[in-house]
CSV table of C-alpha atoms in Angstrom, one decimal:
chain,number,residue,atom,x,y,z
A,7,MET,CA,47.8,108.3,116.6
A,8,VAL,CA,50.2,109.6,119.3
A,9,ALA,CA,51.9,112.9,118.9
A,10,SER,CA,55.7,112.7,118.2
A,11,ALA,CA,58.4,115.2,118.9
A,12,ALA,CA,62.1,115.2,118.2
A,13,LYS,CA,62.9,114.1,121.8
A,14,PRO,CA,60.7,112.4,124.3
A,15,LEU,CA,59.7,114.0,127.6
A,16,ALA,CA,61.4,112.8,130.8
A,17,LEU,CA,58.8,112.2,133.6
A,18,THR,CA,60.1,111.9,137.1
A,19,LEU,CA,58.7,109.3,139.6
A,20,GLY,CA,57.8,111.9,142.3
A,21,GLU,CA,57.0,110.4,145.8
A,22,PRO,CA,56.7,106.7,145.2
A,23,ALA,CA,53.9,106.4,147.9
A,24,GLY,CA,52.0,109.2,146.3
A,25,ILE,CA,49.8,109.4,143.3
A,26,GLY,CA,52.5,110.1,140.9
A,27,PRO,CA,52.5,106.3,139.7
A,28,ASP,CA,48.8,106.4,139.5
A,29,ILE,CA,48.5,109.4,137.3
A,30,THR,CA,51.5,108.4,135.1
A,31,ILE,CA,49.7,105.2,134.3
A,32,ALA,CA,46.4,107.0,133.7
A,33,ALA,CA,48.0,109.4,131.4
A,34,TRP,CA,49.8,106.8,129.4
A,35,LEU,CA,46.4,104.9,129.0
A,36,ARG,CA,44.9,108.0,127.4
A,37,ARG,CA,47.8,108.6,125.0
A,38,ARG,CA,45.9,107.8,121.9
A,39,GLU,CA,42.7,109.6,122.8
A,40,LEU,CA,44.6,112.7,123.7
A,41,ASN,CA,47.4,112.5,121.1
A,42,LEU,CA,49.9,112.9,124.0
A,43,PRO,CA,53.6,113.6,123.3
A,44,ALA,CA,55.9,110.6,123.9
A,45,PHE,CA,57.3,110.5,127.3
A,46,TYR,CA,59.3,108.1,129.5
A,47,LEU,CA,59.3,107.6,133.2
A,48,ARG,CA,62.5,107.8,135.1
A,49,GLY,CA,61.6,105.3,137.7
A,50,ASP,CA,61.1,101.8,138.7
A,51,GLU,CA,59.3,99.2,136.5
A,52,ALA,CA,58.5,96.9,139.5
A,53,LEU,CA,56.8,99.8,141.4
A,54,ILE,CA,54.6,100.7,138.4
A,55,ALA,CA,53.6,97.0,137.9
A,56,ARG,CA,52.6,96.8,141.6
A,57,ARG,CA,50.6,100.1,141.4
A,58,ALA,CA,48.9,99.0,138.2
A,59,ARG,CA,47.6,95.9,140.1
A,60,SER,CA,46.5,98.1,143.1
A,61,ILE,CA,44.3,100.3,140.8
A,62,GLY,CA,43.1,97.5,138.8
A,63,VAL,CA,44.4,98.3,135.3
A,64,ASP,CA,46.4,96.3,132.7
A,65,VAL,CA,49.5,98.3,131.7
A,66,ARG,CA,52.3,96.9,129.6
A,67,THR,CA,55.7,98.5,130.5
A,68,ALA,CA,59.0,98.4,128.7
A,69,ALA,CA,62.4,99.0,130.2
A,70,VAL,CA,64.3,101.3,127.7
A,71,SER,CA,67.0,103.7,127.2
A,72,PRO,CA,65.8,107.3,126.5
A,73,GLY,CA,66.7,106.9,122.9
A,74,GLU,CA,64.2,103.9,122.6
A,75,ALA,CA,61.4,105.7,124.5
A,76,ALA,CA,59.6,107.3,121.6
A,77,SER,CA,59.3,104.1,119.5
A,78,ALA,CA,58.2,102.0,122.5
A,79,PHE,CA,55.6,104.7,123.7
A,80,THR,CA,52.7,103.7,121.5
A,81,GLU,CA,52.6,100.1,122.7
A,82,ALA,CA,54.1,100.3,126.3
A,83,LEU,CA,54.8,102.7,129.1
A,84,PRO,CA,58.5,103.3,128.6
A,85,ILE,CA,60.6,103.2,131.8
A,86,VAL,CA,64.1,104.2,132.1
A,87,GLU,CA,65.3,102.6,135.3
A,88,THR,CA,66.9,104.8,138.0
A,89,SER,CA,69.7,104.0,140.3
A,90,GLU,CA,67.3,103.6,143.4
A,91,ARG,CA,64.5,101.2,143.8
A,92,ALA,CA,61.3,102.2,145.5
A,93,THR,CA,59.6,99.9,148.0
A,94,ALA,CA,57.0,102.2,149.4
A,95,GLU,CA,53.4,101.1,149.3
A,96,PRO,CA,50.6,103.5,148.4
A,97,GLY,CA,50.0,106.2,151.1
A,98,LYS,CA,52.9,104.8,153.2
A,99,PRO,CA,56.3,106.4,152.3
A,100,ASP,CA,59.3,104.5,153.7
A,101,ALA,CA,63.0,104.8,153.8
A,102,SER,CA,63.2,104.2,149.9
A,103,SER,CA,61.0,107.2,149.2
A,104,ALA,CA,63.5,110.1,149.3
A,105,PRO,CA,66.4,108.3,147.5
A,106,ALA,CA,64.1,107.1,144.7
A,107,ALA,CA,62.5,110.5,144.2
A,108,LEU,CA,65.7,112.4,144.2
A,109,ALA,CA,67.5,109.9,141.9
A,110,SER,CA,64.7,110.2,139.4
A,111,ILE,CA,65.0,114.0,139.4
A,112,ARG,CA,68.7,114.1,139.2
A,113,GLN,CA,68.8,111.6,136.3
A,114,ALA,CA,66.0,113.3,134.4
A,115,VAL,CA,67.9,116.6,134.6
A,116,GLY,CA,71.0,114.7,133.3
A,117,ASP,CA,68.9,113.4,130.4
A,118,VAL,CA,67.6,116.8,129.3
A,119,ARG,CA,70.9,118.6,129.8
A,120,GLU,CA,72.7,115.9,127.8
A,121,GLY,CA,70.1,116.1,124.9
A,122,ARG,CA,68.4,112.8,125.5
A,123,ALA,CA,65.0,114.4,126.4
A,124,GLY,CA,63.3,117.5,125.2
A,125,ALA,CA,61.9,118.6,128.6
A,126,ILE,CA,61.3,117.5,132.2
A,127,VAL,CA,57.9,116.9,133.7
A,128,THR,CA,58.0,116.2,137.5
A,129,ASN,CA,55.5,114.3,139.5
A,130,PRO,CA,54.7,115.6,142.9
A,131,ILE,CA,57.2,115.1,145.8
A,132,ALA,CA,56.4,115.0,149.5
A,133,LYS,CA,58.7,117.7,151.0
A,134,SER,CA,58.2,116.5,154.6
A,135,VAL,CA,59.4,113.0,153.5
A,136,LEU,CA,62.5,114.6,151.9
A,137,TYR,CA,63.2,116.9,154.8
A,138,ARG,CA,63.4,113.9,157.1
A,139,ALA,CA,66.0,112.4,154.8
A,140,GLY,CA,68.2,115.6,155.0
A,141,PHE,CA,66.9,117.4,151.9
A,142,ARG,CA,67.8,121.2,152.4
A,143,HIS,CA,65.9,123.0,149.7
A,144,PRO,CA,62.5,124.7,150.1
A,145,GLY,CA,61.0,122.8,147.3
A,146,HIS,CA,61.3,121.3,143.7
A,147,THR,CA,61.9,124.6,142.2
A,148,GLU,CA,65.1,125.5,144.1
A,149,PHE,CA,66.5,121.9,143.9
A,150,LEU,CA,66.1,122.1,140.1
A,151,ALA,CA,68.0,125.5,140.0
A,152,GLU,CA,70.9,123.9,141.9
A,153,LEU,CA,71.0,121.0,139.5
A,154,ALA,CA,71.1,123.6,136.7
A,155,ALA,CA,74.1,125.4,138.1
A,156,ALA,CA,77.0,126.0,135.6
A,157,ASN,CA,80.5,127.3,136.4
A,158,GLY,CA,79.4,127.7,140.0
A,159,ARG,CA,76.5,129.9,139.1
A,160,VAL,CA,73.0,128.9,140.2
A,161,PRO,CA,70.3,130.4,138.0
A,162,GLN,CA,67.4,132.3,139.5
A,163,PRO,CA,64.3,130.0,139.3
A,164,VAL,CA,60.9,131.6,138.7
A,165,MET,CA,57.9,129.6,139.6
A,166,MET,CA,54.9,130.1,137.1
A,167,LEU,CA,51.5,128.6,137.5
A,168,TRP,CA,49.9,128.4,134.0
A,169,SER,CA,46.5,127.5,132.7
A,170,PRO,CA,44.6,128.5,129.5
A,171,ARG,CA,42.7,131.1,131.6
A,172,LEU,CA,45.4,132.6,133.8
A,173,ALA,CA,49.2,132.5,134.3
A,174,VAL,CA,50.7,133.8,137.7
A,175,VAL,CA,54.2,134.3,139.0
A,176,PRO,CA,55.1,135.0,142.6
A,177,VAL,CA,58.3,137.1,143.2
A,178,THR,CA,59.0,135.4,146.6
A,179,ILE,CA,58.2,131.7,146.6
A,180,HIS,CA,58.6,129.2,149.5
A,181,VAL,CA,59.3,131.4,152.4
A,182,SER,CA,57.2,132.6,155.3
A,183,MET,CA,55.3,135.9,155.0
A,184,ARG,CA,57.8,137.5,157.4
A,185,ASP,CA,60.7,136.3,155.3
A,186,ALA,CA,59.0,137.2,152.1
A,187,LEU,CA,58.8,140.9,153.2
A,188,GLY,CA,62.5,140.8,153.9
A,189,GLU,CA,63.4,139.3,150.6
A,190,LEU,CA,61.2,141.5,148.5
A,191,SER,CA,63.3,144.2,146.6
A,192,ARG,CA,63.3,146.2,143.5
A,193,GLU,CA,66.1,144.1,142.1
A,194,LEU,CA,64.2,140.9,142.7
A,195,ILE,CA,61.1,142.2,141.0
A,196,VAL,CA,63.2,143.5,138.1
A,197,SER,CA,65.0,140.2,137.7
A,198,THR,CA,61.9,138.1,138.0
A,199,VAL,CA,59.9,140.1,135.4
A,200,ARG,CA,62.8,140.1,133.0
A,201,ILE,CA,62.8,136.3,133.0
A,202,VAL,CA,59.1,136.2,132.7
A,203,ALA,CA,59.0,138.5,129.7
A,204,SER,CA,61.9,136.8,128.0
A,205,GLU,CA,60.4,133.2,128.4
A,206,LEU,CA,56.8,134.3,127.4
A,207,LYS,CA,58.4,135.3,124.1
A,208,SER,CA,60.9,132.4,123.6
A,209,ARG,CA,58.9,129.5,125.0
A,210,PHE,CA,55.2,130.6,124.8
A,211,GLY,CA,55.4,132.5,121.5
A,212,ILE,CA,54.0,135.8,122.8
A,213,ALA,CA,55.7,138.6,120.7
A,214,GLN,CA,55.0,141.4,123.1
A,215,PRO,CA,54.0,140.1,126.6
A,216,ARG,CA,51.6,142.1,128.7
A,217,ILE,CA,52.6,141.7,132.4
A,218,ALA,CA,50.4,142.9,135.2
A,219,ILE,CA,52.2,143.7,138.5
A,220,SER,CA,50.5,143.5,141.8
A,221,GLY,CA,50.9,145.7,144.8
A,222,LEU,CA,52.0,144.2,148.2
A,223,ASN,CA,49.5,146.0,150.5
A,224,PRO,CA,45.7,146.2,150.4
A,225,HIS,CA,44.5,148.5,147.7
A,226,ALA,CA,48.1,148.6,146.5
A,227,GLY,CA,49.0,150.7,149.6
A,228,GLU,CA,46.3,153.5,149.0
A,229,ASP,CA,48.8,156.2,148.0
A,230,GLY,CA,51.0,155.3,151.0
A,231,SER,CA,48.3,155.2,153.7
A,232,LEU,CA,48.4,151.5,153.9
A,233,GLY,CA,52.1,151.0,153.3
A,234,HIS,CA,55.0,152.3,151.3
A,235,GLU,CA,56.4,149.4,149.4
A,236,GLU,CA,54.4,150.3,146.3
A,237,GLN,CA,56.1,153.6,146.2
A,238,THR,CA,59.6,152.8,147.4
A,239,VAL,CA,60.0,149.2,146.0
A,240,ILE,CA,57.6,148.2,143.2
A,241,ALA,CA,57.2,151.5,141.4
A,242,PRO,CA,60.9,152.0,140.9
A,243,ALA,CA,61.3,148.5,139.6
A,244,LEU,CA,58.4,149.1,137.1
A,245,LYS,CA,60.2,152.3,135.9
A,246,THR,CA,63.3,150.2,135.2
A,247,LEU,CA,61.3,147.5,133.3
A,248,ARG,CA,59.4,150.0,131.3
A,249,GLY,CA,62.8,151.7,130.4
A,250,GLU,CA,63.8,148.3,128.9
A,251,GLY,CA,60.8,148.2,126.8
A,252,ILE,CA,58.9,145.6,128.8
A,253,GLU,CA,55.1,146.1,129.1
A,254,ALA,CA,54.7,146.0,132.8
A,255,ARG,CA,51.5,147.6,134.4
A,256,GLY,CA,51.0,148.4,138.1
A,257,PRO,CA,51.3,148.3,140.9
A,258,LEU,CA,47.7,147.0,140.9
A,259,PRO,CA,45.4,146.1,143.8
A,260,ALA,CA,45.6,142.3,144.1
A,261,ASP,CA,42.0,142.0,144.9
A,262,THR,CA,40.8,143.4,141.5
A,263,MET,CA,43.3,141.7,139.2
A,264,PHE,CA,41.7,138.3,138.7
A,265,HIS,CA,38.1,138.7,137.6
A,266,GLU,CA,37.4,137.7,134.0
A,267,ALA,CA,37.6,141.1,132.3
A,268,ALA,CA,40.9,141.9,134.2
A,269,ARG,CA,42.4,138.6,133.1
A,270,ARG,CA,41.8,139.5,129.5
A,271,SER,CA,44.1,142.5,129.7
A,272,TYR,CA,47.4,140.7,130.4
A,273,ASP,CA,49.3,137.5,129.7
A,274,CYS,CA,50.7,136.9,133.1
A,275,ALA,CA,50.2,138.4,136.6
A,276,VAL,CA,53.3,138.9,138.7
A,277,CYS,CA,52.5,139.0,142.5
A,278,MET,CA,54.7,139.8,145.5
A,279,TYR,CA,54.3,136.4,147.4
A,280,HIS,CA,53.2,132.9,147.1
A,281,ASP,CA,49.5,132.9,148.1
A,282,GLN,CA,48.8,136.2,146.4
A,283,ALA,CA,49.5,134.5,143.1
A,284,LEU,CA,48.5,130.9,143.9
A,285,ILE,CA,45.1,131.3,145.5
A,286,PRO,CA,43.5,132.9,142.4
A,287,ILE,CA,44.8,130.2,139.9
A,288,LYS,CA,43.9,127.4,142.2
A,289,THR,CA,40.5,128.7,142.5
A,290,ILE,CA,40.1,129.3,138.8
A,291,ALA,CA,41.9,126.3,137.4
A,292,PHE,CA,42.5,123.7,140.2
A,293,ASP,CA,42.4,120.7,137.9
A,294,ASP,CA,44.3,121.8,134.9
A,295,ALA,CA,46.8,124.3,136.1
A,296,VAL,CA,50.5,123.5,135.5
A,297,ASN,CA,53.5,124.5,137.4
A,298,VAL,CA,56.4,125.8,135.1
A,299,THR,CA,59.9,126.7,136.2
A,300,LEU,CA,61.3,129.6,134.3
A,301,GLY,CA,64.9,130.7,134.3
A,302,LEU,CA,66.4,127.4,133.9
A,303,PRO,CA,68.5,126.1,130.9
A,304,PHE,CA,65.9,123.5,130.4
A,305,ILE,CA,62.0,123.2,130.3
A,306,ARG,CA,60.3,121.9,133.4
A,307,THR,CA,56.6,121.5,134.0
A,308,SER,CA,54.7,119.8,136.8
A,309,PRO,CA,51.1,119.0,137.9
A,310,ASP,CA,49.8,121.7,140.2
A,311,HIS,CA,49.0,119.4,143.2
A,312,GLY,CA,50.5,117.4,145.8
A,313,THR,CA,51.1,113.6,146.5
A,314,ALA,CA,47.5,112.9,147.8
A,315,PHE,CA,48.6,110.0,150.0
A,316,ASP,CA,44.9,109.4,151.0
A,317,ILE,CA,43.9,108.3,147.5
A,318,ALA,CA,47.2,106.8,146.3
A,319,GLY,CA,46.6,103.3,144.9
A,320,THR,CA,42.8,103.6,144.7
A,321,GLY,CA,42.4,104.6,141.1
A,322,LYS,CA,40.6,107.9,142.1
A,323,ALA,CA,43.6,110.3,141.2
A,324,ASN,CA,42.7,112.7,138.4
A,325,PRO,CA,45.4,112.9,135.7
A,326,ALA,CA,44.3,116.1,134.2
A,327,SER,CA,47.0,118.4,135.6
A,328,LEU,CA,49.8,115.8,134.6
A,329,ILE,CA,48.2,115.7,131.2
A,330,ALA,CA,48.2,119.4,130.9
A,331,ALA,CA,51.8,119.5,132.2
A,332,LEU,CA,52.9,117.0,129.4
A,333,GLN,CA,51.1,118.9,126.7
A,334,LEU,CA,52.6,122.3,127.8
A,335,ALA,CA,56.2,120.9,128.0
A,336,SER,CA,55.7,119.5,124.6
A,337,ARG,CA,54.5,122.8,123.3
A,338,MET,CA,57.3,124.8,125.0
A,339,ALA,CA,59.9,122.3,123.7
A,340,ALA,CA,58.7,122.8,120.2
A,341,ALA,CA,58.7,126.5,120.5
A,342,ASN,CA,62.3,126.3,121.7
A,343,GLY,CA,63.3,123.9,119.0
A,344,GLU,CA,63.9,120.9,121.3
């Protein structure tokens, strides 16, 4: 028995030379065992056939429309062909890589925005490959925000890493440490935490979210002796949030926020910069953490790992994070009424 939903999930191809095709195949092969929600790949049927031969598995595929995907899912891996074909071999991105990866993302976004899919799950991309082709976004998150723009307004994307044991959000995302310090402001903290609180309620079903806010400096600034950002930036932001009825606790020393007892005291940790948030969760939940983009008008999840060119096409790639991303996307879509 395979789980069914009102609408299937749209899964993007990711970097064609990476492990995206491998873990897509591996996840579909476990659909009955894990009762996975119906999904379809926005990609290239010929590429999937070649990859299946590379990893030595027998996979039946079906070229379908999004509306046909759910009924096809039990017997075949549904594939909705994109406008770009991928010729890249495992571990060897070529000139087709960027156009195929970007077309898959754009068309999956179109599917969910036009009501053909309940959510988007994105396979890993290789940003270095995209940059060489002229891609101008820091990462997936920012590209999706641009695709979600309406009436000229680009929404603020918030990157959450989620696992059953820990959920984290960095306030500043894919920027250097020097630029992160320049970007950090009370306004950015307030807008980020507002989005986190709202979506923990609407998409995770947490009636009164408990949000822990880290400091920026060691020991949360030690009362100003190790830095003043806690007093001049973070504390004023927390005052605003608490005034709005949001349970935001902090600023807390980041080095004591992530042990087991501390994690039980909150639903999400909001940190000031990328590594402050991602190092703990990748240590605690490397195989099953999921990347979730909040703040968009649609649901997007993704495996929390890269393209792993070194093992692409070998059959060694672990699909656990993709499976978790599919399951979480389905849960969020159900909570959202998709």
